[in-house]
mmCIF file of N, CA and C in Angstrom:
data_model
loop_
_atom_site.group_PDB
_atom_site.id
_atom_site.type_symbol
_atom_site.label_atom_id
_atom_site.label_comp_id
_atom_site.label_asym_id
_atom_site.label_seq_id
_atom_site.Cartn_x
_atom_site.Cartn_y
_atom_site.Cartn_z
ATOM 1 N N SER A 1 140.263 59.303 144.361
ATOM 2 C CA SER A 1 139.087 59.177 145.213
ATOM 3 C C SER A 1 137.966 60.044 144.664
ATOM 4 N N GLN A 2 136.748 59.607 144.872
ATOM 5 C CA GLN A 2 135.601 60.364 144.388
ATOM 6 C C GLN A 2 135.337 61.558 145.280
ATOM 7 N N LYS A 3 134.976 62.662 144.632
ATOM 8 C CA LYS A 3 134.633 63.878 145.350
ATOM 9 C C LYS A 3 133.332 64.415 144.772
ATOM 10 N N THR A 4 132.552 65.057 145.618
ATOM 11 C CA THR A 4 131.312 65.663 145.172
ATOM 12 C C THR A 4 131.441 67.173 145.287
ATOM 13 N N TYR A 5 131.217 67.857 144.163
ATOM 14 C CA TYR A 5 131.285 69.314 144.130
ATOM 15 C C TYR A 5 129.921 69.872 143.793
ATOM 16 N N PHE A 6 129.622 71.025 144.372
ATOM 17 C CA PHE A 6 128.427 71.788 144.034
ATOM 18 C C PHE A 6 128.890 73.140 143.512
ATOM 19 N N PHE A 7 128.194 73.649 142.501
ATOM 20 C CA PHE A 7 128.547 74.916 141.878
ATOM 21 C C PHE A 7 127.394 75.890 142.025
ATOM 22 N N ARG A 8 127.730 77.134 142.357
ATOM 23 C CA ARG A 8 126.722 78.193 142.419
ATOM 24 C C ARG A 8 127.402 79.499 142.050
ATOM 25 N N GLY A 9 126.946 80.099 140.955
ATOM 26 C CA GLY A 9 127.578 81.332 140.483
ATOM 27 C C GLY A 9 129.038 81.072 140.177
ATOM 28 N N SER A 10 129.916 81.875 140.749
ATOM 29 C CA SER A 10 131.352 81.710 140.492
ATOM 30 C C SER A 10 132.039 80.840 141.552
ATOM 31 N N MET A 11 131.238 80.246 142.443
ATOM 32 C CA MET A 11 131.804 79.497 143.566
ATOM 33 C C MET A 11 131.619 77.989 143.411
ATOM 34 N N VAL A 12 132.560 77.250 144.029
ATOM 35 C CA VAL A 12 132.474 75.794 144.086
ATOM 36 C C VAL A 12 132.560 75.376 145.552
ATOM 37 N N TYR A 13 131.782 74.363 145.891
ATOM 38 C CA TYR A 13 131.735 73.816 147.246
ATOM 39 C C TYR A 13 132.158 72.351 147.168
ATOM 40 N N LEU A 14 132.995 71.911 148.091
ATOM 41 C CA LEU A 14 133.393 70.507 148.160
ATOM 42 C C LEU A 14 132.634 69.859 149.307
ATOM 43 N N TYR A 15 131.900 68.806 148.981
ATOM 44 C CA TYR A 15 131.082 68.115 149.966
ATOM 45 C C TYR A 15 131.801 66.861 150.441
ATOM 46 N N ASN A 16 131.867 66.684 151.760
ATOM 47 C CA ASN A 16 132.468 65.496 152.344
ATOM 48 C C ASN A 16 131.368 64.447 152.484
ATOM 49 N N ASP A 17 131.409 63.423 151.620
ATOM 50 C CA ASP A 17 130.357 62.402 151.595
ATOM 51 C C ASP A 17 130.284 61.614 152.911
ATOM 52 N N LYS A 18 131.428 61.358 153.525
ATOM 53 C CA LYS A 18 131.440 60.566 154.762
ATOM 54 C C LYS A 18 130.861 61.343 155.941
ATOM 55 N N LEU A 19 131.273 62.603 156.086
ATOM 56 C CA LEU A 19 130.785 63.425 157.202
ATOM 57 C C LEU A 19 129.451 64.104 156.893
ATOM 58 N N MET A 20 129.052 64.045 155.614
ATOM 59 C CA MET A 20 127.803 64.641 155.143
ATOM 60 C C MET A 20 127.718 66.132 155.444
ATOM 61 N N LYS A 21 128.824 66.851 155.129
ATOM 62 C CA LYS A 21 128.841 68.304 155.284
ATOM 63 C C LYS A 21 129.888 68.897 154.343
ATOM 64 N N MET A 22 129.823 70.216 154.152
ATOM 65 C CA MET A 22 130.788 70.893 153.301
ATOM 66 C C MET A 22 132.163 70.884 153.963
ATOM 67 N N GLU A 23 133.199 70.764 153.133
ATOM 68 C CA GLU A 23 134.571 70.790 153.630
ATOM 69 C C GLU A 23 134.922 72.188 154.125
ATOM 70 N N ALA A 24 135.781 72.249 155.134
ATOM 71 C CA ALA A 24 136.268 73.524 155.645
ATOM 72 C C ALA A 24 137.037 74.252 154.550
ATOM 73 N N GLY A 25 136.935 75.565 154.527
ATOM 74 C CA GLY A 25 137.658 76.361 153.537
ATOM 75 C C GLY A 25 136.883 76.614 152.258
ATOM 76 N N TYR A 26 135.712 76.024 152.123
ATOM 77 C CA TYR A 26 134.869 76.231 150.955
ATOM 78 C C TYR A 26 133.696 77.100 151.356
ATOM 79 N N PRO A 27 133.151 77.867 150.422
ATOM 80 C CA PRO A 27 133.358 77.827 148.980
ATOM 81 C C PRO A 27 134.627 78.547 148.547
ATOM 82 N N LYS A 28 135.053 78.208 147.316
ATOM 83 C CA LYS A 28 136.191 78.853 146.676
ATOM 84 C C LYS A 28 135.768 79.236 145.266
ATOM 85 N N LEU A 29 136.531 80.141 144.656
ATOM 86 C CA LEU A 29 136.266 80.471 143.249
ATOM 87 C C LEU A 29 136.525 79.244 142.384
ATOM 88 N N ILE A 30 135.661 79.032 141.403
ATOM 89 C CA ILE A 30 135.792 77.873 140.520
ATOM 90 C C ILE A 30 137.176 77.822 139.889
ATOM 91 N N ASP A 31 137.658 78.961 139.354
ATOM 92 C CA ASP A 31 138.946 78.926 138.649
ATOM 93 C C ASP A 31 140.147 78.790 139.600
ATOM 94 N N ASP A 32 139.928 78.919 140.897
ATOM 95 C CA ASP A 32 141.001 78.638 141.860
ATOM 96 C C ASP A 32 141.132 77.135 142.116
ATOM 97 N N VAL A 33 140.020 76.415 142.012
ATOM 98 C CA VAL A 33 140.027 74.969 142.260
ATOM 99 C C VAL A 33 140.253 74.193 140.968
ATOM 100 N N PHE A 34 139.646 74.650 139.878
ATOM 101 C CA PHE A 34 139.746 73.982 138.577
ATOM 102 C C PHE A 34 140.437 74.932 137.598
ATOM 103 N N LYS A 35 141.747 74.828 137.490
ATOM 104 C CA LYS A 35 142.554 75.744 136.669
ATOM 105 C C LYS A 35 142.109 75.725 135.206
ATOM 106 N N GLY A 36 141.817 76.924 134.686
ATOM 107 C CA GLY A 36 141.422 77.062 133.287
ATOM 108 C C GLY A 36 139.934 76.998 133.050
ATOM 109 N N VAL A 37 139.162 76.686 134.087
ATOM 110 C CA VAL A 37 137.708 76.638 133.958
ATOM 111 C C VAL A 37 137.164 78.012 134.350
ATOM 112 N N PRO A 38 136.282 78.585 133.525
ATOM 113 C CA PRO A 38 135.753 79.907 133.858
ATOM 114 C C PRO A 38 134.769 79.851 135.020
ATOM 115 N N ASN A 39 134.574 80.991 135.655
ATOM 116 C CA ASN A 39 133.552 81.089 136.687
ATOM 117 C C ASN A 39 132.178 81.144 136.024
ATOM 118 N N ASN A 40 131.143 80.983 136.818
ATOM 119 C CA ASN A 40 129.755 81.048 136.336
ATOM 120 C C ASN A 40 129.471 80.042 135.221
ATOM 121 N N ILE A 41 129.877 78.794 135.417
ATOM 122 C CA ILE A 41 129.593 77.751 134.436
ATOM 123 C C ILE A 41 128.107 77.419 134.446
ATOM 124 N N ASN A 42 127.649 76.766 133.364
ATOM 125 C CA ASN A 42 126.258 76.327 133.287
ATOM 126 C C ASN A 42 126.074 74.926 133.861
ATOM 127 N N ALA A 43 127.059 74.046 133.640
ATOM 128 C CA ALA A 43 126.935 72.655 134.087
ATOM 129 C C ALA A 43 128.307 72.003 134.114
ATOM 130 N N ALA A 44 128.396 70.898 134.846
ATOM 131 C CA ALA A 44 129.623 70.104 134.905
ATOM 132 C C ALA A 44 129.235 68.658 135.178
ATOM 133 N N PHE A 45 130.039 67.725 134.655
ATOM 134 C CA PHE A 45 129.806 66.319 134.981
ATOM 135 C C PHE A 45 131.012 65.484 134.599
ATOM 136 N N THR A 46 131.104 64.323 135.199
ATOM 137 C CA THR A 46 132.089 63.324 134.794
ATOM 138 C C THR A 46 131.320 62.307 133.966
ATOM 139 N N TRP A 47 131.733 62.175 132.713
ATOM 140 C CA TRP A 47 130.996 61.346 131.764
ATOM 141 C C TRP A 47 131.245 59.878 132.034
ATOM 142 N N GLY A 48 130.181 59.118 132.171
ATOM 143 C CA GLY A 48 130.291 57.684 132.387
ATOM 144 C C GLY A 48 130.986 56.966 131.245
ATOM 145 N N LYS A 49 130.903 57.522 130.038
ATOM 146 C CA LYS A 49 131.480 56.863 128.866
ATOM 147 C C LYS A 49 133.003 56.860 128.875
ATOM 148 N N ASP A 50 133.620 57.988 129.243
ATOM 149 C CA ASP A 50 135.090 58.053 129.176
ATOM 150 C C ASP A 50 135.754 58.417 130.504
ATOM 151 N N GLY A 51 134.963 58.682 131.541
ATOM 152 C CA GLY A 51 135.527 58.999 132.851
ATOM 153 C C GLY A 51 136.143 60.385 132.946
ATOM 154 N N SER A 52 136.009 61.208 131.890
ATOM 155 C CA SER A 52 136.567 62.559 131.890
ATOM 156 C C SER A 52 135.567 63.551 132.469
ATOM 157 N N THR A 53 136.099 64.634 133.023
ATOM 158 C CA THR A 53 135.268 65.691 133.585
ATOM 159 C C THR A 53 135.127 66.812 132.571
ATOM 160 N N TYR A 54 133.902 67.267 132.372
ATOM 161 C CA TYR A 54 133.596 68.321 131.408
ATOM 162 C C TYR A 54 132.867 69.461 132.111
ATOM 163 N N PHE A 55 133.222 70.679 131.718
ATOM 164 C CA PHE A 55 132.555 71.879 132.204
ATOM 165 C C PHE A 55 131.936 72.580 131.002
ATOM 166 N N PHE A 56 130.738 73.110 131.162
ATOM 167 C CA PHE A 56 130.013 73.760 130.078
ATOM 168 C C PHE A 56 129.702 75.203 130.447
ATOM 169 N N LYS A 57 129.959 76.093 129.496
ATOM 170 C CA LYS A 57 129.597 77.501 129.648
ATOM 171 C C LYS A 57 129.135 78.007 128.290
ATOM 172 N N GLY A 58 127.858 78.370 128.214
ATOM 173 C CA GLY A 58 127.295 78.788 126.927
ATOM 174 C C GLY A 58 127.475 77.676 125.911
ATOM 175 N N PRO A 59 127.854 78.011 124.672
ATOM 176 C CA PRO A 59 127.995 76.983 123.637
ATOM 177 C C PRO A 59 129.367 76.287 123.641
ATOM 178 N N PHE A 60 130.134 76.441 124.714
ATOM 179 C CA PHE A 60 131.488 75.869 124.778
ATOM 180 C C PHE A 60 131.625 74.863 125.908
ATOM 181 N N TYR A 61 132.601 73.974 125.738
ATOM 182 C CA TYR A 61 132.917 73.036 126.813
ATOM 183 C C TYR A 61 134.420 72.985 127.020
ATOM 184 N N TYR A 62 134.794 72.590 128.227
ATOM 185 C CA TYR A 62 136.191 72.477 128.659
ATOM 186 C C TYR A 62 136.386 71.050 129.157
ATOM 187 N N LYS A 63 137.375 70.359 128.617
ATOM 188 C CA LYS A 63 137.696 69.018 129.107
ATOM 189 C C LYS A 63 138.793 69.175 130.147
ATOM 190 N N TYR A 64 138.515 68.694 131.337
ATOM 191 C CA TYR A 64 139.421 68.888 132.459
ATOM 192 C C TYR A 64 140.235 67.627 132.701
ATOM 193 N N ASN A 65 141.539 67.803 132.903
ATOM 194 C CA ASN A 65 142.419 66.681 133.176
ATOM 195 C C ASN A 65 142.553 66.550 134.692
ATOM 196 N N ASP A 66 141.941 65.520 135.243
ATOM 197 C CA ASP A 66 141.941 65.328 136.695
ATOM 198 C C ASP A 66 143.326 64.984 137.241
ATOM 199 N N LYS A 67 144.205 64.452 136.400
ATOM 200 C CA LYS A 67 145.553 64.098 136.863
ATOM 201 C C LYS A 67 146.464 65.325 136.967
ATOM 202 N N SER A 68 146.416 66.206 135.950
ATOM 203 C CA SER A 68 147.260 67.409 135.966
ATOM 204 C C SER A 68 146.553 68.594 136.631
ATOM 205 N N ASN A 69 145.277 68.421 136.955
ATOM 206 C CA ASN A 69 144.466 69.465 137.596
ATOM 207 C C ASN A 69 144.407 70.761 136.800
ATOM 208 N N LYS A 70 144.150 70.631 135.505
ATOM 209 C CA LYS A 70 143.945 71.804 134.662
ATOM 210 C C LYS A 70 143.197 71.403 133.398
ATOM 211 N N VAL A 71 142.669 72.413 132.701
ATOM 212 C CA VAL A 71 141.979 72.174 131.440
ATOM 213 C C VAL A 71 142.993 71.675 130.416
ATOM 214 N N GLU A 72 142.597 70.691 129.618
ATOM 215 C CA GLU A 72 143.489 70.169 128.589
ATOM 216 C C GLU A 72 143.724 71.215 127.506
ATOM 217 N N ARG A 73 144.833 71.090 126.803
ATOM 218 C CA ARG A 73 145.174 72.042 125.734
ATOM 219 C C ARG A 73 144.130 72.038 124.632
ATOM 220 N N GLY A 74 143.937 73.218 124.030
ATOM 221 C CA GLY A 74 143.016 73.334 122.901
ATOM 222 C C GLY A 74 141.581 73.644 123.274
ATOM 223 N N TYR A 75 141.320 73.838 124.543
ATOM 224 C CA TYR A 75 139.958 74.121 124.995
ATOM 225 C C TYR A 75 139.849 75.569 125.428
ATOM 226 N N PRO A 76 138.665 76.169 125.283
ATOM 227 C CA PRO A 76 137.355 75.576 125.057
ATOM 228 C C PRO A 76 137.119 75.209 123.588
ATOM 229 N N LYS A 77 136.149 74.325 123.400
ATOM 230 C CA LYS A 77 135.702 73.923 122.064
ATOM 231 C C LYS A 77 134.183 74.056 122.013
ATOM 232 N N ARG A 78 133.659 74.081 120.788
ATOM 233 C CA ARG A 78 132.208 74.202 120.607
ATOM 234 C C ARG A 78 131.529 72.878 120.949
ATOM 235 N N THR A 79 130.566 72.970 121.840
ATOM 236 C CA THR A 79 129.872 71.791 122.332
ATOM 237 C C THR A 79 129.174 71.021 121.215
ATOM 238 N N ASN A 80 128.497 71.747 120.298
ATOM 239 C CA ASN A 80 127.732 71.044 119.258
ATOM 240 C C ASN A 80 128.613 70.410 118.188
ATOM 241 N N LYS A 81 129.917 70.707 118.178
ATOM 242 C CA LYS A 81 130.827 70.013 117.255
ATOM 243 C C LYS A 81 131.263 68.673 117.848
ATOM 244 N N ARG A 82 131.296 68.577 119.177
ATOM 245 C CA ARG A 82 131.659 67.327 119.848
ATOM 246 C C ARG A 82 130.447 66.409 119.963
ATOM 247 N N TRP A 83 129.318 66.998 120.333
ATOM 248 C CA TRP A 83 128.069 66.273 120.491
ATOM 249 C C TRP A 83 127.051 66.900 119.542
ATOM 250 N N GLY A 84 126.904 66.350 118.355
ATOM 251 C CA GLY A 84 125.986 66.898 117.357
ATOM 252 C C GLY A 84 124.567 66.985 117.887
ATOM 253 N N GLY A 85 123.956 68.160 117.727
ATOM 254 C CA GLY A 85 122.586 68.365 118.186
ATOM 255 C C GLY A 85 122.473 68.868 119.608
ATOM 256 N N MET A 86 123.612 69.133 120.260
ATOM 257 C CA MET A 86 123.586 69.629 121.646
ATOM 258 C C MET A 86 122.988 71.032 121.669
ATOM 259 N N PRO A 87 122.076 71.312 122.618
ATOM 260 C CA PRO A 87 121.532 72.674 122.734
ATOM 261 C C PRO A 87 122.633 73.655 123.142
ATOM 262 N N LYS A 88 122.399 74.953 122.865
ATOM 263 C CA LYS A 88 123.421 75.972 123.149
ATOM 264 C C LYS A 88 123.669 76.165 124.634
ATOM 265 N N ILE A 89 122.624 76.114 125.428
ATOM 266 C CA ILE A 89 122.753 76.288 126.872
ATOM 267 C C ILE A 89 122.334 74.996 127.553
ATOM 268 N N ILE A 90 123.191 74.508 128.439
ATOM 269 C CA ILE A 90 122.931 73.276 129.178
ATOM 270 C C ILE A 90 122.696 73.651 130.638
ATOM 271 N N ASN A 91 121.560 73.246 131.180
ATOM 272 C CA ASN A 91 121.283 73.488 132.592
ATOM 273 C C ASN A 91 121.775 72.348 133.468
ATOM 274 N N ALA A 92 121.779 71.133 132.924
ATOM 275 C CA ALA A 92 122.268 69.965 133.661
ATOM 276 C C ALA A 92 122.644 68.885 132.665
ATOM 277 N N ILE A 93 123.624 68.061 133.043
ATOM 278 C CA ILE A 93 124.029 66.917 132.236
ATOM 279 C C ILE A 93 124.509 65.846 133.194
ATOM 280 N N PHE A 94 124.087 64.600 132.954
ATOM 281 C CA PHE A 94 124.409 63.531 133.889
ATOM 282 C C PHE A 94 124.285 62.170 133.221
ATOM 283 N N THR A 95 125.020 61.204 133.763
ATOM 284 C CA THR A 95 124.934 59.815 133.325
ATOM 285 C C THR A 95 124.274 59.026 134.442
ATOM 286 N N LEU A 96 123.221 58.293 134.085
ATOM 287 C CA LEU A 96 122.526 57.440 135.054
ATOM 288 C C LEU A 96 123.058 56.010 134.939
ATOM 289 N N PRO A 97 123.027 55.246 136.028
ATOM 290 C CA PRO A 97 123.485 53.853 135.969
ATOM 291 C C PRO A 97 122.447 52.924 135.343
ATOM 292 N N TYR A 98 121.486 53.496 134.651
ATOM 293 C CA TYR A 98 120.480 52.743 133.901
ATOM 294 C C TYR A 98 120.043 53.619 132.738
ATOM 295 N N ASN A 99 119.254 53.067 131.854
ATOM 296 C CA ASN A 99 118.813 53.789 130.670
ATOM 297 C C ASN A 99 117.295 53.887 130.689
ATOM 298 N N LEU A 100 116.764 55.091 130.468
ATOM 299 C CA LEU A 100 115.321 55.299 130.509
ATOM 300 C C LEU A 100 114.578 54.616 129.370
ATOM 301 N N ASP A 101 115.231 54.451 128.211
ATOM 302 C CA ASP A 101 114.539 53.942 127.034
ATOM 303 C C ASP A 101 115.205 52.735 126.381
ATOM 304 N N ASP A 102 116.530 52.751 126.284
ATOM 305 C CA ASP A 102 117.259 51.759 125.498
ATOM 306 C C ASP A 102 117.804 50.671 126.424
ATOM 307 N N THR A 103 117.087 49.576 126.524
ATOM 308 C CA THR A 103 117.492 48.518 127.449
ATOM 309 C C THR A 103 118.742 47.771 127.000
ATOM 310 N N SER A 104 119.190 48.003 125.756
ATOM 311 C CA SER A 104 120.415 47.350 125.291
ATOM 312 C C SER A 104 121.656 48.066 125.818
ATOM 313 N N ASN A 105 121.494 49.278 126.345
ATOM 314 C CA ASN A 105 122.609 50.029 126.928
ATOM 315 C C ASN A 105 122.411 50.138 128.430
ATOM 316 N N PRO A 106 123.431 49.768 129.213
ATOM 317 C CA PRO A 106 123.271 49.736 130.667
ATOM 318 C C PRO A 106 123.243 51.111 131.343
ATOM 319 N N THR A 107 123.708 52.153 130.653
ATOM 320 C CA THR A 107 123.693 53.501 131.213
ATOM 321 C C THR A 107 123.074 54.453 130.206
ATOM 322 N N GLY A 108 122.733 55.635 130.667
ATOM 323 C CA GLY A 108 122.188 56.660 129.778
ATOM 324 C C GLY A 108 122.682 58.020 130.200
ATOM 325 N N THR A 109 123.105 58.835 129.216
ATOM 326 C CA THR A 109 123.545 60.195 129.500
ATOM 327 C C THR A 109 122.489 61.152 128.980
ATOM 328 N N TYR A 110 122.062 62.061 129.864
ATOM 329 C CA TYR A 110 120.948 62.959 129.581
ATOM 330 C C TYR A 110 121.369 64.409 129.776
ATOM 331 N N VAL A 111 120.750 65.286 128.986
ATOM 332 C CA VAL A 111 121.017 66.716 129.031
ATOM 333 C C VAL A 111 119.685 67.420 129.265
ATOM 334 N N ILE A 112 119.690 68.406 130.152
ATOM 335 C CA ILE A 112 118.508 69.241 130.349
ATOM 336 C C ILE A 112 118.853 70.650 129.914
ATOM 337 N N SER A 113 117.998 71.191 129.047
ATOM 338 C CA SER A 113 118.132 72.565 128.575
ATOM 339 C C SER A 113 116.748 73.185 128.617
ATOM 340 N N GLY A 114 116.555 74.154 129.526
ATOM 341 C CA GLY A 114 115.228 74.733 129.699
ATOM 342 C C GLY A 114 114.259 73.656 130.121
ATOM 343 N N ALA A 115 113.173 73.481 129.377
ATOM 344 C CA ALA A 115 112.158 72.477 129.700
ATOM 345 C C ALA A 115 112.362 71.177 128.932
ATOM 346 N N SER A 116 113.433 71.081 128.138
ATOM 347 C CA SER A 116 113.648 69.925 127.273
ATOM 348 C C SER A 116 114.691 68.964 127.823
ATOM 349 N N VAL A 117 114.475 67.675 127.543
ATOM 350 C CA VAL A 117 115.413 66.623 127.924
ATOM 351 C C VAL A 117 115.962 66.001 126.642
ATOM 352 N N TYR A 118 117.274 65.800 126.615
ATOM 353 C CA TYR A 118 117.965 65.209 125.476
ATOM 354 C C TYR A 118 118.706 63.963 125.929
ATOM 355 N N TYR A 119 118.976 63.070 124.971
ATOM 356 C CA TYR A 119 119.708 61.828 125.228
ATOM 357 C C TYR A 119 120.944 61.815 124.332
ATOM 358 N N ILE A 120 122.091 61.432 124.893
ATOM 359 C CA ILE A 120 123.321 61.299 124.097
ATOM 360 C C ILE A 120 123.478 59.836 123.727
ATOM 361 N N HIS A 121 123.484 59.560 122.420
ATOM 362 C CA HIS A 121 123.623 58.190 121.929
ATOM 363 C C HIS A 121 124.981 57.636 122.368
ATOM 364 N N PRO A 122 125.024 56.431 122.933
ATOM 365 C CA PRO A 122 126.276 55.913 123.497
ATOM 366 C C PRO A 122 127.345 55.537 122.470
ATOM 367 N N ILE A 123 126.972 55.382 121.206
ATOM 368 C CA ILE A 123 127.950 55.011 120.185
ATOM 369 C C ILE A 123 128.439 56.228 119.409
ATOM 370 N N ASN A 124 127.513 56.983 118.803
ATOM 371 C CA ASN A 124 127.927 58.091 117.925
ATOM 372 C C ASN A 124 127.910 59.460 118.616
ATOM 373 N N ASP A 125 127.510 59.517 119.885
ATOM 374 C CA ASP A 125 127.496 60.750 120.690
ATOM 375 C C ASP A 125 126.571 61.834 120.147
ATOM 376 N N LYS A 126 125.650 61.474 119.267
ATOM 377 C CA LYS A 126 124.665 62.450 118.773
ATOM 378 C C LYS A 126 123.619 62.703 119.861
ATOM 379 N N VAL A 127 123.157 63.948 119.916
ATOM 380 C CA VAL A 127 122.197 64.361 120.934
ATOM 381 C C VAL A 127 120.821 64.483 120.293
ATOM 382 N N LYS A 128 119.828 63.886 120.949
ATOM 383 C CA LYS A 128 118.469 63.886 120.406
ATOM 384 C C LYS A 128 117.497 64.275 121.505
ATOM 385 N N LYS A 129 116.577 65.182 121.169
ATOM 386 C CA LYS A 129 115.542 65.565 122.131
ATOM 387 C C LYS A 129 114.603 64.381 122.322
ATOM 388 N N ILE A 130 114.323 64.050 123.587
ATOM 389 C CA ILE A 130 113.452 62.908 123.876
ATOM 390 C C ILE A 130 112.188 63.319 124.632
ATOM 391 N N GLY A 131 112.023 64.618 124.873
ATOM 392 C CA GLY A 131 110.794 65.053 125.531
ATOM 393 C C GLY A 131 111.005 66.238 126.442
ATOM 394 N N ASP A 132 109.983 66.504 127.228
ATOM 395 C CA ASP A 132 110.019 67.598 128.190
ATOM 396 C C ASP A 132 110.302 67.050 129.585
ATOM 397 N N ILE A 133 110.839 67.905 130.451
ATOM 398 C CA ILE A 133 111.168 67.493 131.816
ATOM 399 C C ILE A 133 109.962 66.879 132.503
ATOM 400 N N SER A 134 108.804 67.523 132.365
ATOM 401 C CA SER A 134 107.615 67.065 133.085
ATOM 402 C C SER A 134 107.222 65.637 132.725
ATOM 403 N N GLU A 135 107.515 65.200 131.482
ATOM 404 C CA GLU A 135 107.153 63.839 131.093
ATOM 405 C C GLU A 135 108.288 62.847 131.306
ATOM 406 N N ARG A 136 109.532 63.299 131.302
ATOM 407 C CA ARG A 136 110.683 62.393 131.465
ATOM 408 C C ARG A 136 111.109 62.235 132.917
ATOM 409 N N PHE A 137 111.022 63.309 133.705
ATOM 410 C CA PHE A 137 111.417 63.288 135.114
ATOM 411 C C PHE A 137 110.316 63.961 135.917
ATOM 412 N N SER A 138 109.274 63.215 136.244
ATOM 413 C CA SER A 138 108.125 63.832 136.915
ATOM 414 C C SER A 138 108.529 64.438 138.243
ATOM 415 N N GLY A 139 107.985 65.615 138.512
ATOM 416 C CA GLY A 139 108.256 66.327 139.748
ATOM 417 C C GLY A 139 109.417 67.304 139.657
ATOM 418 N N LEU A 140 110.179 67.282 138.567
ATOM 419 C CA LEU A 140 111.309 68.195 138.404
ATOM 420 C C LEU A 140 110.802 69.498 137.798
ATOM 421 N N ASP A 141 111.059 70.610 138.466
ATOM 422 C CA ASP A 141 110.599 71.899 137.971
ATOM 423 C C ASP A 141 111.368 72.320 136.739
ATOM 424 N N VAL A 142 110.751 73.114 135.916
ATOM 425 C CA VAL A 142 111.382 73.648 134.716
ATOM 426 C C VAL A 142 112.432 74.675 135.116
ATOM 427 N N ILE A 143 113.582 74.615 134.476
ATOM 428 C CA ILE A 143 114.684 75.554 134.707
ATOM 429 C C ILE A 143 114.646 76.574 133.588
ATOM 430 N N GLU A 144 114.619 77.832 133.938
ATOM 431 C CA GLU A 144 114.596 78.887 132.928
ATOM 432 C C GLU A 144 115.994 79.200 132.455
ATOM 433 N N ASN A 145 116.215 79.262 131.122
ATOM 434 C CA ASN A 145 117.486 79.703 130.572
ATOM 435 C C ASN A 145 117.616 81.199 130.773
ATOM 436 N N LYS A 146 118.799 81.639 131.163
ATOM 437 C CA LYS A 146 119.023 83.080 131.355
ATOM 438 C C LYS A 146 120.185 83.527 130.528
#
């Protein structure tokens, strides 16, 4: 079943989509809910391309196994080795059910790092800067890297 999580600092919140409120007992420490994932992550998402959940912290990523409820063996790994051209710090990463530029692809995966927006190519997984937040997603404030 689909679940919606929110992350803040070292805490994770589980949102009940049907009741439109946070689940009882939350927030919890990230590493208590997602075994092997460090606290204070930068970003997390379930990739539309492979259905896997990824957590990002600094220049590293963790591939999470939703069936065994733990990080897969061999992780963390360097993000830019998996996705060539990926920025060192990721503020947000998401797959949209449409593509902003490439109409031949039905979905698009985007990365936000600071004021820059990147696109992950759906075939070779290379990451390319496609502009600034203000021009790609109007109304979205710039996120400062810390």
